mmCIF file of C-alpha atoms in Angstrom:
data_model
loop_
_atom_site.group_PDB
_atom_site.id
_atom_site.type_symbol
_atom_site.label_atom_id
_atom_site.label_comp_id
_atom_site.label_asym_id
_atom_site.label_seq_id
_atom_site.Cartn_x
_atom_site.Cartn_y
_atom_site.Cartn_z
ATOM 1 C CA LYS A 5 -16.360 -59.599 15.675
ATOM 2 C CA SER A 6 -14.139 -56.641 16.619
ATOM 3 C CA LEU A 7 -15.829 -53.230 16.317
ATOM 4 C CA GLY A 8 -12.834 -51.152 17.371
ATOM 5 C CA SER A 9 -10.145 -50.578 19.953
ATOM 6 C CA ALA A 10 -8.946 -47.787 22.224
ATOM 7 C CA SER A 11 -6.218 -47.273 24.817
ATOM 8 C CA ILE A 12 -8.126 -48.941 27.654
ATOM 9 C CA ALA A 13 -10.347 -51.514 25.940
ATOM 10 C CA GLN A 14 -11.368 -53.379 22.815
ATOM 11 C CA VAL A 15 -14.973 -53.496 21.629
ATOM 12 C CA HIS A 16 -16.592 -56.586 20.097
ATOM 13 C CA SER A 17 -20.059 -57.473 18.823
ATOM 14 C CA ALA A 18 -21.802 -60.525 20.285
ATOM 15 C CA LYS A 19 -25.240 -62.044 20.905
ATOM 16 C CA LEU A 20 -26.941 -63.005 24.155
ATOM 17 C CA LYS A 21 -26.996 -66.802 24.452
ATOM 18 C CA ASN A 22 -30.670 -67.307 25.284
ATOM 19 C CA SER A 23 -32.371 -64.554 23.295
ATOM 20 C CA GLY A 24 -29.940 -63.927 20.438
ATOM 21 C CA VAL A 25 -30.189 -60.166 21.074
ATOM 22 C CA PRO A 26 -27.162 -58.340 19.583
ATOM 23 C CA VAL A 27 -24.938 -56.681 22.194
ATOM 24 C CA VAL A 28 -21.568 -54.975 22.462
ATOM 25 C CA LEU A 29 -18.755 -56.273 24.678
ATOM 26 C CA LYS A 30 -16.231 -53.759 25.981
ATOM 27 C CA ILE A 31 -13.239 -55.778 27.211
ATOM 28 C CA GLN A 32 -10.442 -54.168 29.199
ATOM 29 C CA ARG A 33 -6.879 -54.564 27.946
ATOM 30 C CA ARG A 34 -4.634 -56.833 29.987
ATOM 31 C CA ASP A 35 -2.347 -55.093 32.538
ATOM 32 C CA ILE A 36 -3.676 -51.620 31.608
ATOM 33 C CA TYR A 37 -4.062 -50.635 35.295
ATOM 34 C CA LYS A 38 -0.405 -51.446 36.060
ATOM 35 C CA ARG A 39 0.853 -49.592 32.966
ATOM 36 C CA MET A 40 -1.174 -46.463 33.709
ATOM 37 C CA GLU A 41 -0.103 -46.536 37.361
ATOM 38 C CA GLN A 42 3.553 -46.514 36.211
ATOM 39 C CA ASP A 43 2.816 -43.580 33.876
ATOM 40 C CA ILE A 44 1.279 -41.580 36.730
ATOM 41 C CA LYS A 45 4.325 -42.269 38.949
ATOM 42 C CA LEU A 46 6.642 -40.944 36.218
ATOM 43 C CA MET A 47 4.458 -37.864 35.753
ATOM 44 C CA ARG A 48 4.558 -37.191 39.505
ATOM 45 C CA ARG A 49 8.371 -37.240 39.437
ATOM 46 C CA VAL A 50 8.452 -34.774 36.527
ATOM 47 C CA ALA A 51 5.837 -32.558 38.225
ATOM 48 C CA GLY A 52 7.934 -32.504 41.400
ATOM 49 C CA MET A 53 10.982 -31.321 39.458
ATOM 50 C CA VAL A 54 8.978 -28.618 37.634
ATOM 51 C CA GLN A 55 7.507 -27.399 40.923
ATOM 52 C CA LYS A 56 11.007 -27.055 42.427
ATOM 53 C CA VAL A 57 12.344 -25.123 39.437
ATOM 54 C CA LYS A 58 9.296 -22.885 39.031
ATOM 55 C CA LYS A 59 7.826 -22.272 42.474
ATOM 56 C CA GLU A 60 5.653 -19.308 41.465
ATOM 57 C CA THR A 61 3.119 -21.228 39.387
ATOM 58 C CA ILE A 62 -0.656 -21.313 39.763
ATOM 59 C CA VAL A 63 -0.763 -24.786 38.230
ATOM 60 C CA ASP A 64 -1.085 -27.315 41.040
ATOM 61 C CA PHE A 65 0.407 -30.359 39.309
ATOM 62 C CA GLU A 66 -0.224 -32.686 42.256
ATOM 63 C CA THR A 67 -3.939 -31.844 42.273
ATOM 64 C CA ILE A 68 -4.152 -32.249 38.481
ATOM 65 C CA LEU A 69 -2.431 -35.652 38.612
ATOM 66 C CA ASP A 70 -4.649 -36.749 41.518
ATOM 67 C CA GLU A 71 -7.717 -35.874 39.448
ATOM 68 C CA LEU A 72 -6.242 -37.537 36.345
ATOM 69 C CA TRP A 73 -5.514 -40.770 38.216
ATOM 70 C CA LYS A 74 -8.923 -40.710 39.902
ATOM 71 C CA THR A 75 -10.623 -40.288 36.511
ATOM 72 C CA ALA A 76 -8.476 -43.025 34.942
ATOM 73 C CA GLN A 77 -9.318 -45.440 37.763
ATOM 74 C CA GLU A 78 -13.010 -44.741 37.306
ATOM 75 C CA GLU A 79 -12.704 -45.321 33.544
ATOM 76 C CA MET A 80 -10.936 -48.638 34.170
ATOM 77 C CA ASN A 81 -13.732 -49.822 36.462
ATOM 78 C CA PHE A 82 -16.473 -50.774 34.015
ATOM 79 C CA LEU A 83 -18.967 -51.228 36.852
ATOM 80 C CA LYS A 84 -18.632 -47.468 37.370
ATOM 81 C CA GLU A 85 -19.366 -46.885 33.681
ATOM 82 C CA ALA A 86 -22.355 -49.233 33.991
ATOM 83 C CA GLU A 87 -23.602 -47.172 36.953
ATOM 84 C CA ASN A 88 -23.109 -43.972 34.925
ATOM 85 C CA ALA A 89 -25.093 -45.423 32.020
ATOM 86 C CA VAL A 90 -27.986 -46.479 34.271
ATOM 87 C CA THR A 91 -28.147 -42.989 35.823
ATOM 88 C CA PHE A 92 -27.918 -41.284 32.419
ATOM 89 C CA TYR A 93 -30.549 -43.638 30.947
ATOM 90 C CA ASN A 94 -32.944 -42.926 33.834
ATOM 91 C CA ASN A 95 -32.372 -39.166 33.542
ATOM 92 C CA HIS A 96 -33.533 -39.472 29.917
ATOM 93 C CA LYS A 97 -36.493 -41.786 30.451
ATOM 94 C CA ASP A 98 -38.961 -38.978 29.645
ATOM 95 C CA VAL A 99 -36.868 -37.533 26.781
ATOM 96 C CA GLN A 100 -38.016 -38.892 23.427
ATOM 97 C CA TYR A 101 -35.149 -37.539 21.323
ATOM 98 C CA ALA A 102 -32.109 -38.572 23.435
ATOM 99 C CA THR A 103 -30.877 -41.603 25.372
ATOM 100 C CA CYS A 104 -27.859 -43.925 25.860
ATOM 101 C CA PRO A 105 -27.343 -47.682 25.395
ATOM 102 C CA LYS A 106 -29.029 -49.991 27.865
ATOM 103 C CA VAL A 107 -26.438 -51.787 30.020
ATOM 104 C CA TYR A 108 -26.742 -55.401 31.136
ATOM 105 C CA THR A 109 -25.389 -54.886 34.659
ATOM 106 C CA GLU A 110 -25.976 -58.520 35.655
ATOM 107 C CA LEU A 111 -23.570 -59.647 32.898
ATOM 108 C CA SER A 112 -20.957 -56.921 33.454
ATOM 109 C CA SER A 113 -17.904 -56.792 35.715
ATOM 110 C CA GLU A 114 -15.023 -54.430 36.465
ATOM 111 C CA LYS A 115 -13.270 -55.521 33.246
ATOM 112 C CA ILE A 116 -16.139 -56.479 30.916
ATOM 113 C CA LEU A 117 -19.105 -54.277 30.017
ATOM 114 C CA VAL A 118 -22.121 -55.729 28.203
ATOM 115 C CA MET A 119 -24.476 -53.229 26.597
ATOM 116 C CA GLU A 120 -27.098 -52.785 23.926
ATOM 117 C CA TYR A 121 -25.834 -52.663 20.345
ATOM 118 C CA VAL A 122 -26.679 -49.244 18.922
ATOM 119 C CA GLU A 123 -27.365 -49.165 15.195
ATOM 120 C CA GLY A 124 -27.515 -45.937 13.242
ATOM 121 C CA PHE A 125 -24.641 -43.602 12.352
ATOM 122 C CA PHE A 126 -22.279 -41.136 13.992
ATOM 123 C CA ILE A 127 -23.469 -37.552 14.174
ATOM 124 C CA ASP A 128 -20.768 -36.221 11.805
ATOM 125 C CA ASN A 129 -21.802 -38.581 8.973
ATOM 126 C CA GLU A 130 -23.157 -35.913 6.620
ATOM 127 C CA LYS A 131 -24.089 -38.427 3.918
ATOM 128 C CA ALA A 132 -26.210 -40.520 6.312
ATOM 129 C CA ILE A 133 -27.867 -37.371 7.706
ATOM 130 C CA SER A 134 -28.795 -36.268 4.186
ATOM 131 C CA GLU A 135 -29.971 -39.728 3.048
ATOM 132 C CA GLY A 136 -32.054 -40.104 6.225
ATOM 133 C CA GLY A 137 -33.832 -36.818 5.527
ATOM 134 C CA TYR A 138 -32.696 -35.249 8.803
ATOM 135 C CA ASP A 139 -32.608 -31.503 9.475
ATOM 136 C CA LYS A 140 -29.096 -30.674 10.721
ATOM 137 C CA LYS A 141 -30.281 -27.513 12.487
ATOM 138 C CA GLU A 142 -32.912 -29.495 14.378
ATOM 139 C CA ILE A 143 -30.297 -32.055 15.460
ATOM 140 C CA ALA A 144 -28.010 -29.209 16.588
ATOM 141 C CA ALA A 145 -30.793 -27.539 18.588
ATOM 142 C CA LYS A 146 -31.790 -30.791 20.295
ATOM 143 C CA LEU A 147 -28.166 -31.689 21.004
ATOM 144 C CA ALA A 148 -27.605 -28.301 22.677
ATOM 145 C CA GLU A 149 -30.889 -28.498 24.581
ATOM 146 C CA ASP A 150 -30.103 -31.958 25.912
ATOM 147 C CA TYR A 151 -26.577 -30.987 26.993
ATOM 148 C CA ILE A 152 -27.877 -27.914 28.850
ATOM 149 C CA SER A 153 -30.415 -30.179 30.574
ATOM 150 C CA GLN A 154 -27.637 -32.604 31.577
ATOM 151 C CA VAL A 155 -25.673 -29.734 33.140
ATOM 152 C CA ILE A 156 -28.405 -27.573 34.688
ATOM 153 C CA ASP A 157 -31.219 -30.040 35.477
ATOM 154 C CA TYR A 158 -29.179 -33.048 36.591
ATOM 155 C CA GLY A 159 -25.585 -31.898 37.155
ATOM 156 C CA PHE A 160 -24.512 -35.120 35.429
ATOM 157 C CA PHE A 161 -23.089 -34.529 31.962
ATOM 158 C CA HIS A 162 -21.108 -36.329 29.256
ATOM 159 C CA ALA A 163 -17.546 -35.019 29.645
ATOM 160 C CA ASP A 164 -16.299 -36.099 26.195
ATOM 161 C CA PRO A 165 -19.024 -35.199 23.669
ATOM 162 C CA HIS A 166 -16.994 -35.608 20.465
ATOM 163 C CA PRO A 167 -18.679 -36.961 17.274
ATOM 164 C CA GLY A 168 -17.417 -40.505 17.897
ATOM 165 C CA ASN A 169 -19.465 -40.605 21.118
ATOM 166 C CA ILE A 170 -22.775 -39.429 19.622
ATOM 167 C CA LYS A 171 -24.924 -41.500 17.256
ATOM 168 C CA ILE A 172 -28.248 -40.948 15.488
ATOM 169 C CA ARG A 173 -30.658 -43.891 15.563
ATOM 170 C CA ASN A 174 -34.197 -43.639 14.193
ATOM 171 C CA GLY A 175 -34.424 -39.906 14.861
ATOM 172 C CA GLN A 176 -32.905 -40.232 18.324
ATOM 173 C CA ILE A 177 -29.599 -38.894 19.684
ATOM 174 C CA VAL A 178 -27.753 -41.736 21.435
ATOM 175 C CA TRP A 179 -24.834 -40.823 23.716
ATOM 176 C CA ILE A 180 -22.258 -43.613 23.978
ATOM 177 C CA ASP A 181 -19.072 -44.233 26.013
ATOM 178 C CA LEU A 182 -20.148 -42.994 29.435
ATOM 179 C CA GLY A 183 -16.852 -43.729 31.186
ATOM 180 C CA MET A 184 -16.039 -40.056 31.745
ATOM 181 C CA MET A 185 -18.903 -38.062 33.258
ATOM 182 C CA GLY A 186 -18.931 -34.670 34.952
ATOM 183 C CA LYS A 187 -20.833 -34.162 38.205
ATOM 184 C CA LEU A 188 -21.965 -30.786 39.540
ATOM 185 C CA SER A 189 -23.420 -30.047 42.967
ATOM 186 C CA PRO A 190 -26.819 -28.291 43.104
ATOM 187 C CA ARG A 191 -24.959 -25.153 44.238
ATOM 188 C CA ASP A 192 -22.571 -25.206 41.259
ATOM 189 C CA ARG A 193 -25.425 -25.900 38.832
ATOM 190 C CA GLY A 194 -27.215 -22.817 40.139
ATOM 191 C CA LEU A 195 -24.039 -20.720 39.932
ATOM 192 C CA ILE A 196 -23.407 -21.734 36.309
ATOM 193 C CA ALA A 197 -26.998 -20.876 35.323
ATOM 194 C CA ASP A 198 -26.570 -17.571 37.185
ATOM 195 C CA LEU A 199 -23.233 -16.964 35.419
ATOM 196 C CA ILE A 200 -24.782 -17.341 31.942
ATOM 197 C CA THR A 201 -27.607 -14.945 32.883
ATOM 198 C CA SER A 202 -25.122 -12.464 34.367
ATOM 199 C CA VAL A 203 -23.019 -12.493 31.183
ATOM 200 C CA ALA A 204 -26.160 -11.762 29.139
ATOM 201 C CA LYS A 205 -27.019 -8.896 31.535
ATOM 202 C CA HIS A 206 -23.393 -7.626 31.622
ATOM 203 C CA ASP A 207 -23.508 -7.766 35.422
ATOM 204 C CA THR A 208 -19.770 -7.432 36.223
ATOM 205 C CA SER A 209 -20.213 -7.384 40.002
ATOM 206 C CA ARG A 210 -22.298 -10.584 40.022
ATOM 207 C CA ILE A 211 -19.838 -12.392 37.718
ATOM 208 C CA LYS A 212 -16.980 -11.461 40.079
ATOM 209 C CA ASP A 213 -18.939 -12.847 43.049
ATOM 210 C CA ILE A 214 -19.752 -16.076 41.175
ATOM 211 C CA ALA A 215 -16.098 -16.499 40.089
ATOM 212 C CA LEU A 216 -14.888 -16.147 43.688
ATOM 213 C CA THR A 217 -17.568 -18.563 44.925
ATOM 214 C CA LEU A 218 -16.853 -21.185 42.235
ATOM 215 C CA GLY A 219 -13.071 -20.874 42.514
ATOM 216 C CA ASN A 220 -10.513 -21.189 45.254
ATOM 217 C CA PRO A 221 -8.242 -18.107 45.496
ATOM 218 C CA ALA A 222 -4.609 -19.181 45.961
ATOM 219 C CA LYS A 223 -3.776 -15.833 47.605
ATOM 220 C CA ASP A 224 -5.328 -12.453 48.418
ATOM 221 C CA VAL A 225 -7.292 -11.299 45.390
ATOM 222 C CA ASP A 226 -6.957 -7.794 43.945
ATOM 223 C CA HIS A 227 -10.730 -7.190 43.762
ATOM 224 C CA VAL A 228 -10.448 -3.870 41.896
ATOM 225 C CA ARG A 229 -8.272 -5.413 39.146
ATOM 226 C CA LEU A 230 -10.448 -8.531 38.957
ATOM 227 C CA TYR A 231 -13.559 -6.351 38.538
ATOM 228 C CA SER A 232 -11.758 -4.311 35.851
ATOM 229 C CA ASP A 233 -10.629 -7.445 33.939
ATOM 230 C CA ILE A 234 -14.158 -8.903 33.979
ATOM 231 C CA ASP A 235 -15.563 -5.545 32.869
ATOM 232 C CA LEU A 236 -13.123 -5.424 29.924
ATOM 233 C CA PHE A 237 -14.039 -9.005 29.058
ATOM 234 C CA LEU A 238 -17.760 -8.119 28.999
ATOM 235 C CA ASN A 239 -17.194 -4.982 26.930
ATOM 236 C CA LYS A 240 -15.715 -7.173 24.180
ATOM 237 C CA TYR A 241 -19.170 -8.617 23.635
ATOM 238 C CA GLY A 242 -20.789 -5.182 23.399
ATOM 239 C CA ILE A 243 -24.513 -5.454 22.699
ATOM 240 C CA MET A 244 -24.286 -8.997 21.312
ATOM 241 C CA ASP A 245 -27.229 -11.124 22.467
ATOM 242 C CA LEU A 246 -26.628 -14.463 24.179
ATOM 243 C CA GLY A 247 -27.753 -16.467 21.131
ATOM 244 C CA ASN A 248 -24.862 -15.103 19.072
ATOM 245 C CA MET A 249 -22.170 -15.632 21.711
ATOM 246 C CA SER A 250 -19.747 -18.539 21.800
ATOM 247 C CA LEU A 251 -20.452 -20.139 25.175
ATOM 248 C CA ALA A 252 -17.160 -22.042 24.924
ATOM 249 C CA GLY A 253 -15.319 -18.770 24.274
ATOM 250 C CA ILE A 254 -16.987 -17.105 27.264
ATOM 251 C CA VAL A 255 -16.107 -19.942 29.647
ATOM 252 C CA ILE A 256 -12.492 -20.211 28.420
ATOM 253 C CA GLU A 257 -11.907 -16.453 28.665
ATOM 254 C CA LEU A 258 -13.327 -16.403 32.183
ATOM 255 C CA LEU A 259 -11.129 -19.332 33.208
ATOM 256 C CA ASP A 260 -8.101 -17.470 31.788
ATOM 257 C CA ILE A 261 -9.007 -14.408 33.895
ATOM 258 C CA LEU A 262 -9.304 -16.590 37.003
ATOM 259 C CA ARG A 263 -5.929 -18.211 36.298
ATOM 260 C CA THR A 264 -4.351 -14.748 35.912
ATOM 261 C CA HIS A 265 -5.666 -13.880 39.393
ATOM 262 C CA LYS A 266 -4.463 -17.217 40.795
ATOM 263 C CA ILE A 267 -8.005 -18.484 41.434
ATOM 264 C CA GLN A 268 -8.160 -22.258 41.040
ATOM 265 C CA VAL A 269 -11.418 -23.763 39.801
ATOM 266 C CA PRO A 270 -12.685 -27.280 40.588
ATOM 267 C CA SER A 271 -11.736 -29.933 38.023
ATOM 268 C CA THR A 272 -15.427 -30.456 37.192
ATOM 269 C CA ILE A 273 -15.677 -26.853 35.985
ATOM 270 C CA SER A 274 -12.608 -27.337 33.762
ATOM 271 C CA MET A 275 -14.184 -30.593 32.538
ATOM 272 C CA LEU A 276 -17.382 -28.709 31.709
ATOM 273 C CA ALA A 277 -15.407 -26.029 29.822
ATOM 274 C CA ARG A 278 -13.726 -28.730 27.705
ATOM 275 C CA GLY A 279 -17.078 -30.454 27.136
ATOM 276 C CA ILE A 280 -18.722 -27.222 25.965
ATOM 277 C CA MET A 281 -15.773 -26.526 23.634
ATOM 278 C CA THR A 282 -16.010 -30.001 22.098
ATOM 279 C CA LEU A 283 -19.791 -29.892 21.737
ATOM 280 C CA GLU A 284 -19.740 -26.401 20.216
ATOM 281 C CA GLY A 285 -17.520 -27.814 17.456
ATOM 282 C CA VAL A 286 -20.099 -30.534 16.738
ATOM 283 C CA ILE A 287 -22.933 -27.997 16.723
ATOM 284 C CA ALA A 288 -20.954 -25.663 14.418
ATOM 285 C CA PHE A 289 -20.491 -28.591 11.988
ATOM 286 C CA LEU A 290 -24.234 -29.266 12.044
#
């Protein structure tokens, strides 16, 4: 039975032959690798033309396309997704309120993924939340807490946390579709935690230092102007406490400041910014 389809794969329900346990089969579309490879080649040609016409740009199209193709290749290798799921599952083994589907690695391959069938409902199903007697604020708090733990404690976070990738099953948050994951080094995890604290403390000098450490300046940085821009950015928040701030807004504004000063940030940081934006929308709904 077909459960749905996406650009890379189709999803079907099935049962294990010996035990009859219900599972989900994620089956890769035929020739998808070749088609995406052709798309990337076309995008490289366009990027080359744009770069020639507009030489003074801080957008490094080649680097972006390299990252895009690398991510796409990882998503098309279901053994990589299986590995992600095992890591994520183990990271949550002591967390009662959050997990991900169990993956049957011995039955999976690069093009077929076999995993536990997750019952329950998607996190934006307001009717099911109400009928199940759930507290939306409690779900929101636990969702936020778990995501912060993914980022800060493990440096291994779900990069696409939209409502279609988060289910509720028997009082438990279940993260699904682990093909796209973000990975942060211990150093970057520490810097991000430090950044959040520094924003709360309005420590302009420390934020500037963190920004320069996280990013890669494309040219000589005007430190006085950078300090001034960060200071203006912090003044916008006035005496607002951290609990009332939009973390997504903070990260996006900081990334905009870095782009203005031609400071490139690693793709994982951009991935995290997008993830926080997406998750904040889910939490706002709840």
